[in-house]
Tab-separated table of C-alpha atoms and ligand atoms in Angstrom:
chain	number	residue	atom	x	y	z
A	1	UNK	CA	80.906	114.382	112.687
A	2	UNK	CA	80.958	112.936	116.154
A	3	UNK	CA	78.638	110.153	117.179
A	4	UNK	CA	78.202	111.038	120.787
A	5	UNK	CA	74.951	110.636	122.615
A	6	UNK	CA	72.763	109.597	119.682
A	7	UNK	CA	71.183	106.229	119.336
A	8	UNK	CA	73.861	104.612	117.293
A	9	UNK	CA	71.601	102.225	115.394
A	10	UNK	CA	69.279	104.974	114.236
A	11	UNK	CA	72.294	107.045	113.288
A	12	UNK	CA	73.657	104.140	111.314
A	13	UNK	CA	70.408	103.491	109.524
A	14	UNK	CA	70.045	107.154	108.703
A	15	UNK	CA	73.039	107.411	106.489
A	16	UNK	CA	76.724	107.322	105.974
A	17	UNK	CA	77.461	104.689	108.568
A	18	UNK	CA	75.443	102.105	106.710
A	19	UNK	CA	78.595	100.536	105.358
A	20	UNK	CA	79.584	99.524	108.853
A	21	UNK	CA	76.768	96.998	108.904
A	22	UNK	CA	76.338	95.939	105.342
A	23	UNK	CA	72.673	95.508	104.725
A	24	UNK	CA	69.869	94.661	107.050
A	25	UNK	CA	66.236	95.485	106.431
A	26	UNK	CA	64.913	96.613	109.792
A	27	UNK	CA	66.072	97.677	113.217
A	28	UNK	CA	65.310	94.178	114.491
A	29	UNK	CA	67.237	92.390	111.763
A	30	UNK	CA	70.103	94.842	112.288
A	31	UNK	CA	70.197	93.833	115.931
A	32	UNK	CA	70.422	90.173	114.937
A	33	UNK	CA	73.132	90.912	112.379
A	34	UNK	CA	75.137	92.700	115.053
A	35	UNK	CA	74.675	90.020	117.699
A	36	UNK	CA	75.829	87.365	115.209
A	37	UNK	CA	78.648	89.391	113.712
A	38	UNK	CA	81.684	87.467	112.417
A	39	UNK	CA	84.275	86.377	114.971
A	40	UNK	CA	87.952	87.155	114.500
A	41	UNK	CA	89.727	84.028	115.720
A	42	UNK	CA	93.161	83.108	116.971
A	43	UNK	CA	95.008	81.559	114.025
A	44	UNK	CA	96.758	79.160	116.379
A	45	UNK	CA	93.396	77.629	117.334
A	46	UNK	CA	92.513	76.809	113.698
A	47	UNK	CA	93.288	73.530	111.908
A	48	UNK	CA	95.241	73.978	108.647
A	49	UNK	CA	92.088	73.154	106.661
A	50	UNK	CA	89.743	75.293	108.761
A	51	UNK	CA	87.209	77.032	106.487
A	52	UNK	CA	88.567	80.420	107.614
A	53	UNK	CA	92.090	79.606	106.417
A	54	UNK	CA	90.765	78.153	103.167
A	55	UNK	CA	88.626	81.252	102.598
A	56	UNK	CA	91.591	83.533	103.262
A	57	UNK	CA	93.730	81.572	100.799
A	58	UNK	CA	90.998	81.770	98.200
A	59	UNK	CA	90.565	85.537	98.680
A	60	UNK	CA	94.322	86.196	98.504
A	61	UNK	CA	94.599	84.095	95.331
A	62	UNK	CA	91.768	86.038	93.727
A	63	UNK	CA	93.129	89.429	94.769
A	64	UNK	CA	96.509	88.520	93.289
A	65	UNK	CA	94.746	87.652	90.012
A	66	UNK	CA	92.778	90.914	89.753
A	67	UNK	CA	94.095	93.491	87.282
A	68	UNK	CA	95.973	96.358	88.903
A	69	UNK	CA	93.238	98.725	87.712
A	70	UNK	CA	91.004	97.069	90.338
A	71	UNK	CA	91.475	98.728	93.740
A	72	UNK	CA	90.850	95.394	95.405
A	73	UNK	CA	93.882	93.817	93.742
A	74	UNK	CA	96.706	92.645	95.966
A	75	UNK	CA	99.151	95.198	94.575
A	76	UNK	CA	96.722	98.125	94.845
A	77	UNK	CA	95.848	97.250	98.427
A	78	UNK	CA	99.539	97.315	99.371
A	79	UNK	CA	99.973	100.561	97.462
A	80	UNK	CA	97.284	102.181	99.640
A	81	UNK	CA	99.467	101.420	102.638
A	82	UNK	CA	102.605	102.670	100.948
A	83	UNK	CA	100.969	105.936	99.928
A	84	UNK	CA	98.753	106.781	102.902
A	85	UNK	CA	99.454	104.848	106.131
A	86	UNK	CA	100.029	107.085	109.136
A	87	UNK	CA	102.708	105.979	111.576
A	88	UNK	CA	104.187	107.644	114.653
A	89	UNK	CA	101.010	109.573	115.356
A	90	UNK	CA	97.562	108.993	116.846
A	91	UNK	CA	96.032	108.018	113.506
A	92	UNK	CA	98.119	104.831	113.527
A	93	UNK	CA	95.444	102.750	115.292
A	94	UNK	CA	92.261	104.058	113.620
A	95	UNK	CA	93.745	104.103	110.110
A	96	UNK	CA	94.871	100.472	110.280
A	97	UNK	CA	91.498	99.558	111.836
A	98	UNK	CA	89.669	100.937	108.796
A	99	UNK	CA	92.186	99.399	106.395
A	100	UNK	CA	91.542	95.937	107.888
A	101	UNK	CA	87.784	96.503	108.013
A	102	UNK	CA	87.531	97.054	104.258
A	103	UNK	CA	90.087	94.351	103.473
A	104	UNK	CA	88.029	91.880	105.507
A	105	UNK	CA	84.931	92.765	103.513
A	106	UNK	CA	86.808	92.214	100.260
A	107	UNK	CA	87.935	88.795	101.501
A	108	UNK	CA	84.382	87.950	102.567
A	109	UNK	CA	82.958	88.792	99.175
A	110	UNK	CA	85.657	87.136	97.067
A	111	UNK	CA	85.766	83.955	99.167
A	112	UNK	CA	81.966	83.698	99.259
A	113	UNK	CA	82.121	82.900	102.996
A	114	UNK	CA	79.508	85.182	104.577
A	115	UNK	CA	80.803	84.664	108.089
A	116	UNK	CA	84.447	85.267	107.176
A	117	UNK	CA	86.402	87.293	109.703
A	118	UNK	CA	90.122	87.894	109.579
A	119	UNK	CA	92.044	85.672	112.007
A	120	UNK	CA	94.807	87.180	114.156
A	121	UNK	CA	98.384	86.159	114.955
A	122	UNK	CA	98.870	86.407	118.705
A	123	UNK	CA	102.675	86.601	118.776
A	124	UNK	CA	102.719	86.762	122.580
A	125	UNK	CA	101.469	83.194	122.546
A	126	UNK	CA	102.983	81.938	119.248
A	127	UNK	CA	106.372	83.612	118.823
A	128	UNK	CA	107.102	81.923	115.468
A	129	UNK	CA	105.717	82.846	112.081
A	130	UNK	CA	102.711	80.473	111.961
A	131	UNK	CA	102.817	77.234	109.960
A	132	UNK	CA	100.004	78.044	107.458
A	133	UNK	CA	102.218	80.861	106.112
A	134	UNK	CA	105.095	78.558	105.216
A	135	UNK	CA	105.500	76.177	102.293
A	136	UNK	CA	106.418	77.361	98.843
A	137	UNK	CA	105.060	79.565	96.122
A	138	UNK	CA	102.129	77.167	95.655
A	139	UNK	CA	100.831	78.441	99.022
A	140	UNK	CA	99.154	81.836	98.489
A	141	UNK	CA	100.018	82.731	102.120
A	142	UNK	CA	103.744	82.236	101.526
A	143	UNK	CA	105.995	85.200	100.762
A	144	UNK	CA	109.469	84.482	99.415
A	145	UNK	CA	111.018	87.802	100.510
A	146	UNK	CA	110.870	87.018	104.238
A	147	UNK	CA	114.085	86.932	106.219
A	148	UNK	CA	112.620	85.106	109.216
A	149	UNK	CA	113.002	81.321	109.387
A	150	UNK	CA	110.439	78.825	110.640
A	151	UNK	CA	112.414	78.409	113.870
A	152	UNK	CA	113.145	82.105	114.581
A	153	UNK	CA	111.621	83.158	117.894
A	154	UNK	CA	110.379	86.711	118.391
A	155	UNK	CA	111.938	88.387	121.462
A	156	UNK	CA	109.763	88.413	124.557
A	157	UNK	CA	111.250	91.840	125.413
A	158	UNK	CA	109.135	93.202	122.548
A	159	UNK	CA	106.195	90.835	122.155
A	160	UNK	CA	106.019	88.674	125.306
A	161	UNK	CA	103.008	88.503	127.601
A	162	UNK	CA	104.628	90.620	130.335
A	163	UNK	CA	105.544	93.368	127.894
A	164	UNK	CA	102.093	93.380	126.320
A	165	UNK	CA	100.426	93.326	129.715
A	166	UNK	CA	102.364	96.382	130.789
A	167	UNK	CA	101.357	98.167	127.566
A	168	UNK	CA	97.705	97.252	128.174
A	169	UNK	CA	98.037	98.903	131.591
A	170	UNK	CA	99.086	102.182	129.955
A	171	UNK	CA	96.153	104.437	130.749
A	172	UNK	CA	97.209	107.418	128.627
A	173	UNK	CA	95.978	107.021	125.041
A	174	UNK	CA	98.709	109.305	123.705
A	175	UNK	CA	101.393	107.018	125.150
A	176	UNK	CA	99.549	103.800	124.351
A	177	UNK	CA	98.576	104.655	120.789
A	178	UNK	CA	101.046	107.394	119.666
A	179	UNK	CA	100.911	111.179	119.888
A	180	UNK	CA	98.724	114.025	118.653
A	181	UNK	CA	98.944	115.802	115.311
A	182	UNK	CA	96.883	118.810	114.146
A	183	UNK	CA	93.385	118.445	112.702
A	184	UNK	CA	94.482	119.528	109.255
A	185	UNK	CA	97.591	118.879	107.232
A	186	UNK	CA	99.224	115.576	106.392
A	187	UNK	CA	97.947	112.483	108.159
A	188	UNK	CA	101.566	111.320	108.021
A	189	UNK	CA	102.948	114.140	110.155
A	190	UNK	CA	105.311	112.798	112.803
A	191	UNK	CA	104.522	112.990	116.503
A	192	UNK	CA	105.643	110.555	119.192
A	193	UNK	CA	105.639	106.795	118.707
A	194	UNK	CA	103.633	105.162	121.485
A	195	UNK	CA	104.337	101.906	123.242
A	196	UNK	CA	102.058	99.592	121.232
A	197	UNK	CA	103.444	100.870	117.946
A	198	UNK	CA	107.095	101.249	118.948
A	199	UNK	CA	107.553	98.000	120.866
A	200	UNK	CA	105.622	94.953	119.501
A	201	UNK	CA	104.247	96.431	116.281
A	202	UNK	CA	107.520	97.667	114.816
A	203	UNK	CA	109.399	94.625	116.059
A	204	UNK	CA	107.204	92.086	114.239
A	205	UNK	CA	107.545	93.951	110.951
A	206	UNK	CA	111.333	93.753	111.137
A	207	UNK	CA	111.352	90.253	112.653
A	208	UNK	CA	109.556	88.902	109.571
A	209	UNK	CA	111.582	91.150	107.261
A	210	UNK	CA	111.516	91.293	103.453
A	211	UNK	CA	108.294	92.923	102.271
A	212	UNK	CA	107.111	93.054	105.906
A	213	UNK	CA	110.054	95.261	106.829
A	214	UNK	CA	108.835	98.243	104.775
A	215	UNK	CA	105.808	100.209	103.674
A	216	UNK	CA	104.769	97.635	101.068
A	217	UNK	CA	104.396	95.156	103.931
A	218	UNK	CA	100.758	94.266	103.035
A	219	UNK	CA	102.244	92.298	100.123
A	220	UNK	CA	102.956	89.657	102.754
A	221	UNK	CA	99.683	87.931	103.759
A	222	UNK	CA	100.875	87.786	107.394
A	223	UNK	CA	100.652	91.608	107.553
A	224	UNK	CA	96.865	91.488	107.975
A	225	UNK	CA	97.012	88.955	110.813
A	226	UNK	CA	99.740	90.938	112.563
A	227	UNK	CA	97.687	94.121	112.409
A	228	UNK	CA	94.597	92.254	113.510
A	229	UNK	CA	96.445	91.445	116.736
A	230	UNK	CA	97.291	95.136	117.154
A	231	UNK	CA	93.577	95.852	116.618
A	232	UNK	CA	92.691	93.158	119.150
A	233	UNK	CA	94.993	94.715	121.746
A	234	UNK	CA	93.396	98.137	121.188
A	235	UNK	CA	89.934	96.601	121.712
A	236	UNK	CA	91.129	94.795	124.834
A	237	UNK	CA	92.733	97.995	126.132
A	238	UNK	CA	89.590	100.055	125.671
A	239	UNK	CA	86.840	97.636	126.640
A	240	UNK	CA	88.369	95.081	129.034
A	241	UNK	CA	90.954	97.297	130.726
A	242	UNK	CA	88.483	100.178	130.612
A	243	UNK	CA	90.802	102.883	129.278
A	244	UNK	CA	89.697	105.894	127.252
A	245	UNK	CA	90.453	107.005	123.747
A	246	UNK	CA	90.914	110.708	123.231
A	247	UNK	CA	87.786	112.715	122.493
A	248	UNK	CA	89.750	115.403	120.675
A	249	UNK	CA	87.804	116.426	117.537
A	250	UNK	CA	91.136	116.639	115.681
A	251	UNK	CA	91.285	112.859	116.107
A	252	UNK	CA	87.590	111.891	115.890
A	253	UNK	CA	86.827	113.893	112.767
A	254	UNK	CA	89.774	112.787	110.627
A	255	UNK	CA	88.427	111.324	107.406
A	256	UNK	CA	90.067	108.665	105.263
A	257	UNK	CA	89.211	108.553	101.563
A	258	UNK	CA	91.791	106.072	100.266
A	259	UNK	CA	89.999	102.791	100.985
A	260	UNK	CA	87.619	100.844	98.764
A	261	UNK	CA	84.711	98.549	99.506
A	262	UNK	CA	84.159	94.940	98.484
A	263	UNK	CA	83.104	96.017	94.999
A	264	UNK	CA	86.193	98.153	94.509
A	265	UNK	CA	84.301	101.440	94.907
A	266	UNK	CA	86.039	104.247	96.823
A	267	UNK	CA	84.670	104.917	100.311
A	268	UNK	CA	84.988	107.658	102.893
A	269	UNK	CA	85.190	106.841	106.553
A	270	UNK	CA	86.486	108.552	109.679
A	271	UNK	CA	88.086	107.810	113.001
A	272	UNK	CA	84.668	108.275	114.662
A	273	UNK	CA	82.945	105.707	112.436
A	274	UNK	CA	85.741	103.256	113.147
A	275	UNK	CA	84.927	103.432	116.857
A	276	UNK	CA	81.790	101.446	116.050
A	277	UNK	CA	83.366	98.620	114.062
A	278	UNK	CA	84.263	96.448	117.083
A	279	UNK	CA	80.709	96.640	118.426
A	280	UNK	CA	78.850	96.367	115.106
A	281	UNK	CA	80.912	94.530	112.529
A	282	UNK	CA	83.195	91.966	114.165
A	283	UNK	CA	84.223	90.702	117.534
A	284	UNK	CA	87.214	88.807	118.864
A	285	UNK	CA	87.050	85.265	120.206
A	286	UNK	CA	88.809	86.082	123.477
A	287	UNK	CA	88.621	89.788	124.329
A	288	UNK	CA	86.356	92.808	124.025
A	289	UNK	CA	82.618	93.222	123.443
A	290	UNK	CA	80.741	89.938	123.173
A	291	UNK	CA	83.671	87.787	124.321
A	292	UNK	CA	83.604	85.500	127.354
A	293	UNK	CA	86.219	87.749	129.025
A	294	UNK	CA	84.097	90.857	128.656
A	295	UNK	CA	83.511	92.847	131.806
A	296	UNK	CA	79.860	92.782	130.794
A	297	UNK	CA	79.589	88.994	130.726
A	298	UNK	CA	77.140	88.979	133.665
A	299	UNK	CA	74.678	91.449	132.108
A	300	UNK	CA	71.723	90.642	129.856
A	301	UNK	CA	72.555	90.789	126.179
A	302	UNK	CA	70.674	94.031	125.709
A	303	UNK	CA	72.309	95.729	128.685
A	304	UNK	CA	75.769	94.536	127.628
A	305	UNK	CA	75.251	95.813	124.080
A	306	UNK	CA	74.094	99.162	125.358
A	307	UNK	CA	77.100	99.467	127.662
A	308	UNK	CA	79.532	98.425	124.953
A	309	UNK	CA	78.112	100.885	122.439
A	310	UNK	CA	78.339	103.708	124.972
A	311	UNK	CA	81.896	102.713	125.794
A	312	UNK	CA	82.785	102.527	122.094
A	313	UNK	CA	81.780	106.150	121.590
A	314	UNK	CA	83.082	107.583	124.837
A	315	UNK	CA	86.435	109.243	125.297
A	316	UNK	CA	88.316	111.587	127.577
A	317	UNK	CA	90.272	114.803	127.506
A	318	UNK	CA	93.828	113.520	127.732
A	319	UNK	CA	97.173	115.179	128.360
A	320	UNK	CA	100.642	114.150	129.459
A	321	UNK	CA	102.167	117.182	131.164
A	322	UNK	CA	105.946	117.216	131.398
A	323	UNK	CA	107.033	118.617	134.770
A	324	UNK	CA	110.819	118.122	134.612
A	325	UNK	CA	113.298	117.050	131.947
A	326	UNK	CA	116.745	115.565	132.460
A	327	UNK	CA	118.439	115.413	129.087
A	328	UNK	CA	121.626	113.720	127.933
A	329	UNK	CA	124.150	116.495	127.254
A	330	UNK	CA	124.666	115.617	123.594
A	331	UNK	CA	123.751	113.259	120.754
A	332	UNK	CA	125.208	109.780	121.055
A	333	UNK	CA	126.255	106.961	118.775
A	334	UNK	CA	125.544	103.515	120.135
A	335	UNK	CA	127.784	100.845	118.576
A	336	UNK	CA	126.586	97.335	117.810
A	337	UNK	CA	128.034	94.721	120.148
A	338	UNK	CA	129.241	97.038	122.941
A	339	UNK	CA	127.423	98.417	125.912
A	340	UNK	CA	127.082	102.136	125.755
A	341	UNK	CA	125.812	104.372	128.510
A	342	UNK	CA	124.499	107.903	128.525
A	343	UNK	CA	124.761	109.877	131.721
A	344	UNK	CA	121.677	111.909	132.696
A	345	UNK	CA	122.179	114.542	135.407
A	346	UNK	CA	119.052	113.820	137.425
A	347	UNK	CA	118.734	116.024	140.512
A	348	UNK	CA	119.112	114.348	143.877
A	349	UNK	CA	115.694	113.421	145.217
A	350	UNK	CA	113.908	114.159	141.928
A	351	UNK	CA	112.716	110.573	141.506
A	352	UNK	CA	111.449	110.152	145.041
A	353	UNK	CA	107.869	108.889	145.040
A	354	UNK	CA	107.731	108.353	141.264
A	355	UNK	CA	104.824	106.093	140.359
A	356	UNK	CA	102.994	106.524	143.657
A	357	UNK	CA	99.371	107.514	143.288
A	358	UNK	CA	99.095	111.162	142.271
A	359	UNK	CA	102.881	111.411	141.782
A	360	UNK	CA	104.519	111.866	138.374
A	361	UNK	CA	105.781	108.957	136.304
A	362	UNK	CA	109.196	108.561	134.727
A	363	UNK	CA	109.144	108.480	130.929
A	364	UNK	CA	112.106	108.037	128.618
A	365	UNK	CA	112.200	109.861	125.294
A	366	UNK	CA	114.597	108.597	122.631
A	367	UNK	CA	114.965	110.543	119.404
A	368	UNK	CA	116.370	108.654	116.457
A	369	UNK	CA	117.060	110.229	113.052
A	370	UNK	CA	115.141	108.567	110.233
A	371	UNK	CA	116.833	106.861	107.337
A	372	UNK	CA	119.541	105.008	109.248
A	373	UNK	CA	120.056	101.297	108.857
A	374	UNK	CA	117.807	100.578	111.789
A	375	UNK	CA	117.617	96.806	111.380
A	376	UNK	CA	118.242	96.183	115.069
A	377	UNK	CA	115.984	96.388	118.074
A	378	UNK	CA	117.012	98.431	121.083
A	379	UNK	CA	116.864	97.686	124.800
A	380	UNK	CA	117.287	100.233	127.532
A	381	UNK	CA	118.562	99.543	131.052
A	382	UNK	CA	118.872	101.902	134.021
A	383	UNK	CA	122.173	101.909	135.942
A	384	UNK	CA	123.401	98.686	134.359
A	385	UNK	CA	126.532	99.762	132.449
A	386	UNK	CA	127.545	96.158	131.731
A	387	UNK	CA	124.241	95.228	130.075
A	388	UNK	CA	124.600	93.372	126.761
A	389	UNK	CA	122.282	91.881	124.148
A	390	UNK	CA	122.314	88.730	126.316
A	391	UNK	CA	121.201	90.434	129.537
A	392	UNK	CA	117.857	89.033	130.607
A	393	UNK	CA	114.905	91.327	130.280
A	394	UNK	CA	113.805	89.926	133.641
A	395	UNK	CA	116.717	91.902	135.070
A	396	UNK	CA	115.330	94.594	137.392
A	397	UNK	CA	117.315	97.261	135.495
A	398	UNK	CA	115.483	96.592	132.211
A	399	UNK	CA	113.342	99.607	131.272
A	400	UNK	CA	111.960	98.755	127.823
A	401	UNK	CA	112.559	97.902	124.161
A	402	UNK	CA	111.837	99.525	120.825
A	403	UNK	CA	112.223	98.698	117.130
A	404	UNK	CA	112.026	100.723	113.923
A	405	UNK	CA	109.582	100.602	111.083
A	406	UNK	CA	109.802	103.419	108.596
A	407	UNK	CA	109.591	104.379	104.983
A	408	UNK	CA	112.111	102.681	102.815
A	409	UNK	CA	112.510	102.937	99.088
A	410	UNK	CA	112.276	105.808	96.680
A	411	UNK	CA	109.909	108.712	97.085
A	412	UNK	CA	109.870	108.725	100.874
A	413	UNK	CA	111.051	111.533	103.045
A	414	UNK	CA	113.856	110.368	105.320
A	415	UNK	CA	114.423	113.643	107.125
A	416	UNK	CA	113.659	114.333	110.721
A	417	UNK	CA	113.618	112.303	113.892
A	418	UNK	CA	111.408	109.591	115.243
A	419	UNK	CA	110.618	110.060	118.913
A	420	UNK	CA	109.906	106.978	121.021
A	421	UNK	CA	108.410	107.070	124.487
A	422	UNK	CA	109.091	104.315	127.028
A	423	UNK	CA	107.822	104.079	130.581
A	424	UNK	CA	110.637	103.637	133.103
A	425	UNK	CA	108.416	104.063	136.157
A	426	UNK	CA	108.427	100.386	137.150
A	427	UNK	CA	112.200	100.129	136.822
A	428	UNK	CA	112.715	103.292	138.904
A	429	UNK	CA	110.452	101.859	141.593
A	430	UNK	CA	111.990	98.374	141.512
A	431	UNK	CA	115.478	99.801	141.901
A	432	UNK	CA	114.382	102.255	144.588
A	433	UNK	CA	115.992	105.146	142.659
A	434	UNK	CA	115.534	108.534	144.260
A	435	UNK	CA	117.634	110.696	141.957
A	436	UNK	CA	121.212	111.680	141.324
A	437	UNK	CA	123.190	110.869	138.155
A	438	UNK	CA	121.529	108.109	136.134
A	439	UNK	CA	123.169	105.836	133.577
A	440	UNK	CA	121.006	104.882	130.650
A	441	UNK	CA	122.505	101.857	128.976
A	442	UNK	CA	121.349	101.414	125.403
A	443	UNK	CA	121.963	98.022	123.798
A	444	UNK	CA	121.470	97.116	120.132
A	445	UNK	CA	120.029	93.638	119.689
A	446	UNK	CA	120.195	91.857	116.310
A	447	UNK	CA	117.073	90.071	115.093
A	448	UNK	CA	117.274	86.300	115.538
A	449	UNK	CA	119.134	84.251	112.921
A	450	UNK	CA	120.613	87.085	110.901
A	451	UNK	CA	123.364	89.691	110.754
A	452	UNK	CA	122.224	93.317	110.915
A	453	UNK	CA	123.513	95.802	108.349
A	454	UNK	CA	123.543	98.493	111.047
A	455	UNK	CA	126.907	98.933	112.808
A	456	UNK	CA	125.636	101.612	115.163
A	457	UNK	CA	122.621	103.729	115.959
A	458	UNK	CA	122.451	107.466	116.433
A	459	UNK	CA	120.422	109.003	119.205
A	460	UNK	CA	119.947	112.685	118.499
A	461	UNK	CA	118.426	113.419	121.906
A	462	UNK	CA	117.629	111.347	124.957
A	463	UNK	CA	115.879	112.415	128.114
A	464	UNK	CA	114.142	111.276	131.242
A	465	UNK	CA	110.907	113.141	131.927
A	466	UNK	CA	108.788	113.441	134.978
A	467	UNK	CA	105.315	113.533	133.554
A	468	UNK	CA	101.812	113.702	134.942
A	469	UNK	CA	98.765	112.316	133.161
A	470	UNK	CA	95.528	114.205	133.019
A	471	UNK	CA	92.629	112.023	131.862
A	472	UNK	CA	89.233	113.624	132.323
A	473	UNK	CA	86.179	111.574	131.381
A	474	UNK	CA	83.077	113.478	130.570
A	475	UNK	CA	80.373	113.007	133.181
B	1	LIG	CU1	101.195	100.776	108.526
B	1	LIG	CU2	102.268	97.790	110.646
B	1	LIG	O1	101.931	99.088	109.267
């Protein structure tokens, strides 16, 4: 089921998409419902007793009190994540979008606040775990398993404004939002971990730690506000930066059957239906459709809505074609606390022109076996053999950062590799590199205010790729 080229409101009213809107009696009242849809706000802008925070506390308290036979209960909601969440593939963004969509509706119903929308934690702006989530067990938003402290500061290398801005400039959906998997088979099949997932997303999970560090992370009430910021960045990427999702039917037609609605009844949705949520069901206070920053701000309301709904449904045929590979000769073990460089035999002249318009870009692929003690983040520098965990990420040799979020606990498959993709194009250009042997310095960085259990990290394969994007929008 794709939604292309049909009047989306009539399609919605005709059937299965009804749940996106809730109920409205006529086309006209639907239009009003959409125009006045709930606003997802920046948590940092809310007073501690803001009705949104009070409603969230009330909903969390009620969900924790529901029997575990109720799918809306706090434990069952987290179990959905543990059992079904896709990571390291292109379902990462749409699955978590749908998960939040139904969770938000549960909160709205239980709190009795009709205009409730989930707030978001913008960690680029507020690099500490926000105050309303501290206190003690009398605060329903507190979680006692966290490792983070109130003064721990998340690393700007992973979550800072410059890093996020560079990720928002990533025009290739497969690199922005993680790589392709086949239309059928497990939704948890591994592909490549894209920049939004591998850099800020994974980092915040491990930065908070405790429940947040593993697949039962939705047990921590901050989970939902963290993922709402990931959702916000996807909306900003698509609508404000004007990038394209893939139009591959293997992506659009994926169905999810593990969620439940506000009454606890099972629902079926799909990636394609989720494309409509940000134009029909909620909006953000600062980015995307209906926000002051929208590229459509100058248009009439009707024209802006029409443009946004077209944009929501549109996509492109997207590829990243690898032209050349320069691989490290063998697997490597990177020790904690020492700089460690891998030598890549890049041909002389091979990097000339990288990043210029029409020229290839320089991507780094790092393969890391699953199931290690990956409680460190990783920074990569080009030709900076003396780089350490203290080296500034403003250093021109800095090429990117990643962190690890994977299955932990019994019943999970720990075999195989995770593959992370970083973009080294800017660093290659800044340093004026044209080719010849290249040192990749990989540095393990502990999370703030704690000792990592990891003593080293294995890299099973590492390579620099010259890659060319192909992004073809339908006319
Ligand atoms: Cu499926 Cu950030 O978690």
